Structure formats: structure tokens, C-alpha cells
Amino acid sequence: MNTPFTATTNHAISHMNVGDGIEPITVIGTEDIRNGFDPTCLEQARNSRLAPGVSHLVLNPDAHGGYGAPIGCVLASPTHIYPGPVGVDIKCSMSLLQMDIPEEELRNKSVRRAIINAICERTPTGAGKGQRSVRKSRRVSRALGKQVALEGASFGVCDQLGIPPDWATKCEDAFHVGFDGTAGTLGERLDVLLASGLFPTFESKVEQLGSYGGGNHFGECEIVRIAEGAREQAVAETFGLMDRRAAFLSHCGSRGFGFQLANHQFNTLQTQFAAKGWAYPGNDKELVYAELGTNEANDYICDMSLGANFATVNHLLINALVLEAFQEVLPGTTGHLVYFISHNIARKEQVGNQEMWVHRKGATRAFPAQHEGLLNTPFYETGHPILLPGNPQDGSAVMVANPDAVQSLYSVNHGAGRAMGRRAAMRTLNQSDVDASFDTKDILTNCRTYPLDEAPAAYKDFSEVLRSVEEAGLATQVAKLKARFVIKDSDKSLRGAA
DNA sequence: ATGTCC
């Protein structure tokens, strides 16, 4: 059978040619992974590579079809910005909170159940849900909501929300700025958006700070297992990981605020393309773009930054609320943020000797030790933590990048990646089997019935994805995370129940 | 991902 991939000297890295004289797509993945990519994913990768101004494209082992571009790709351009390869959930991210609770203390189911309830009283799940829908809600004023969008995790914002201010130093980016590199243009843009009526009730978006949302978003209590090996253990110590103690992994983004910003951008840019009769890359309107320096690009960069700042504070607030919940059940518990890192964002980075917008869509930044992007961070000597959710039954991973990550635009995957669509999962998987699989492994959830489209079986084999990254030489596992309970959106969830 | 059709 014909394969679109050509071999390199590393069996987990191959190339996909898209035309003569065009640098091919870099594909990360073992043969099993390469043969598993869906046709939509490969077509989107080709369209993205051939799109105007795009100079590099990397396809990750967890890739599958997305909005215009694959979920699980990295796209770099020195001249253009692409909203699709950032995604609808601007700055969807992972964060990890390490606590000092020994694993023995979580053996007791009733202790875990009490913590689940304490968390669900503070951090709501589900579409449209915000602080109004939980008992122990945090009130955030409209004025503070604006400050959040403009400043991200600034000292003032953290102080007002009860977020330890040093957590801002454990963020990939604690804040994002406007197209000119200042927060000034961000403020002007937010005023324009608020006056335009895009947010009839800005308050309804602000009150979603400290909430998970739905879909693949989750919170998960983990037991940390640090890898063997001198380098791994030294890195784990720098990361602040604690072996055989509880940690909390969170996955969520910018909620309705980011969605609305992204959606408005797609509509605005597609209207402009239609009015001017411009062609879409690959005839796919989801791959709409703006050339840097235009008003359209400037507006997009501002809107992305506003959404990104919201997502950052959303994550930090969730972590503060989750720590509070653990402390309510287990008084004296201490915790610190290990890291907060996105997998849906565009950042300005050096690629070779050129500055580019690196778009990571379902891809995680992976800067190794001594990368200049880590100067003045706690991770310059080690590389930063890479937080990768697998699935609650097979575990998740913390990794650190190797110098070879240069081959993938200093990026790795963002998780396992979907193996089947939501509809197929709902049709194929059996509810009682899925629920029983959690019982068997003694993993509690807040759901009466686990959402089938989110069952581990709906995702790719995480170990094969990790093997791809490791054998490609991009990154090394520092710790494994084993789930003890999961917080997910479910129609029948036990939100805040006693 | 998303008040699951802004």
C-alpha cells in the first residue's frame, strides 16, 4: 500500500511531501501511529502546509481532524497569523498542583468522595456553568473581569482572587499583550468589543472564572510516581514534584469568553475573504488568515491575548479553589503550582534565525534546558515541565524536553488524541462496561454515568503516543500520574451533592 | 471547544 510518508534516520520521525521544492511536513509517530491518522487530518495538514506564509508544519502523534488544521499540529509563519490553528478554545491548557498528601490518605473512598464534593462546591462543570451554579461561589466584579482580560495573572489580579502571586512564575506565559507588545492596545480593543455589543452580558462570561466547562475538560486527582534515573529525579526536584503524593491535574481553557472571541474572529475574517473574493487555503474557510501588520491581524492578536489572559486566570483560580477544597477535608494540606502550560495558542518565537508566530493547536511547547525562552524562569537549567494528559485509567505524564525537540519546532503532543469521533464512541461503547472499568480500578468520579464519548477507549493508546515522542528523541518522562478520582461534566453528575 | 445553531 502506498504511504504518504518518507523515512528519516529516526523511525519515529518521517516526512510527508506536499510538492516539489517545498519543505515537507515533519511527522512525529511510530509506524502504528502514522498508519492511524484519519484522512481528514492528513488533508488538513497538507492544506495548512501549503497555506500562504506558512514555512513549517509538524504533525504530532496524537493528531486528528480539527477546525481547518489538525488538532495535534504546529504551524509556523513569519508573515501571517492563523486563527484556526489556535482553535476555538483559545489557550486551552493544562495545570498541575502538587500537594503534600501521602497516597495512603486517599485510599479511603469516603475521604476521596468528600474531596470530590468539596471541589464540586467550588468549581462547576458543564457548558454555560459558572460560579452562580455552585454553593461556595466566588464573586468576581465586572471591573475585575476586565482587569483579568487585560493583565492576566498580574500581582493585582492574583491578590484580589486569592491566588498565591508566586504561581505566576510557574506559568508558560502569565500574561499576553496586544499586537504592539503592550497592554495598551489590548485595553483599546476590549473597549471596542464591549461597546460593539459582542458581549451583551460580559458579567456572564466573567462569572465563568474558576470553572471547567465540558467536552474533554476535566480535573483529576493523581498520585505522582517519579521516574527512575538520576537526571529524571533531579529534574523532578526542580519541578517541585513529590513522589507518591497527591497532585491535581486540570484541563480547561477560556470558556465562553474565549469561544466568543474566536467565533467572532472567524466570522469577521470569513466575511472579509468573501467580500474581497480571496481564496481560502485548500478551499477550506476554516483556514482563514490575516497578514501581519493589517488591522485584521492586529485585532486577532489582541482578541487571542484577551482570551488567553482569561484562560490563565481561570486555571490559577481553579487551582486555588481546588487547594481550598482539599484543605477543607484534610486540614493543614499545603500545595504549590508545578506548572501551567497551553496547547492552543500562537506565540512569537525564534525559529532558526527568524522570528515567527508559532501556532500550537493541540500541541505543547517543549523548550529544553538552556533555551533562551526560559531565561529568567525557574526552569532554565532543566527545561520546563510538559504536562500531558493520557487517560484516567492508563495514567498521564510529566515530561521534559531534550535538545532534539528542535526538530519539532520545540513542541510535543498535547495528550492521547481521539481515536474515534464522539458519535462513534456513543454508539460503540457500552455504558455499564465503561462505568465498571472505573470501579475495577478504584477510580472515583463525580458522574453517575461516565460520558461515553470521553471514555478511555475513545482515545488513542497513550503509551504508543508517548513512545513516539520518546523514540523521536523529543522529550523524556519525568513522572507518571495515576488517577484516584476524576471531575468531569456529565448531565447526571453529583455536582455539589452531599 | 461552545448557553452543543451567535
CSV table of N, CA and C (backbone and C1' of nucleotides) in Angstrom, one decimal, chain A residues 128 205 214 216 255, chain B residues 1-4 6:
chain,number,residue,atom,x,y,z
A,128,GLY,N,-21.9,26.5,29.8
A,128,GLY,CA,-22.7,27.6,30.4
A,128,GLY,C,-22.6,27.8,31.9
A,205,LYS,N,-19.8,36.1,31.3
A,205,LYS,CA,-18.5,35.5,31.0
A,205,LYS,C,-17.6,35.5,32.2
A,214,GLY,N,-17.1,21.8,29.6
A,214,GLY,CA,-17.5,20.5,29.3
A,214,GLY,C,-16.5,19.8,28.3
A,216,ASN,N,-13.8,17.7,26.6
A,216,ASN,CA,-12.7,16.9,27.2
A,216,ASN,C,-12.1,17.5,28.4
A,255,ARG,N,-13.2,29.2,28.2
A,255,ARG,CA,-14.7,29.1,28.4
A,255,ARG,C,-15.5,30.0,27.4
B,1,DA,P,-12.7,19.3,24.0
B,1,DA,O5',-13.7,20.5,24.1
B,1,DA,C5',-13.5,21.5,25.1
B,1,DA,C4',-13.6,22.9,24.5
B,1,DA,C3',-15.0,23.5,24.7
B,1,DA,O3',-14.8,24.4,25.9
B,1,DA,C1',-14.4,23.7,22.4
B,2,DT,P,-16.0,24.7,26.8
B,2,DT,O5',-17.0,25.3,25.7
B,2,DT,C5',-16.8,26.6,25.2
B,2,DT,C4',-18.1,27.0,24.5
B,2,DT,C3',-19.3,26.4,25.1
B,2,DT,O3',-19.6,27.0,26.3
B,2,DT,C1',-19.4,26.2,22.8
B,3,DG,P,-20.6,28.0,26.8
B,3,DG,O5',-22.0,27.4,26.5
B,3,DG,C5',-22.8,27.9,25.5
B,3,DG,C4',-24.2,27.3,25.7
B,3,DG,C3',-25.1,27.8,24.6
B,3,DG,O3',-26.0,26.7,24.4
B,3,DG,C1',-26.0,28.5,26.6
B,4,DT,P,-26.4,26.3,22.9
B,4,DT,O5',-25.4,25.2,22.4
B,4,DT,C5',-24.9,25.3,21.1
B,4,DT,C4',-24.4,23.9,20.7
B,4,DT,C3',-25.6,22.9,20.5
B,4,DT,O3',-26.3,23.0,19.3
B,4,DT,C1',-23.9,21.9,21.8
B,6,DC,P,-23.1,28.9,17.3
B,6,DC,O5',-23.0,30.4,16.7
B,6,DC,C5',-23.8,30.8,15.6
B,6,DC,C4',-24.0,32.3,15.8
B,6,DC,C3',-22.7,33.1,15.9
B,6,DC,O3',-22.4,33.7,14.6
B,6,DC,C1',-24.1,33.6,17.8
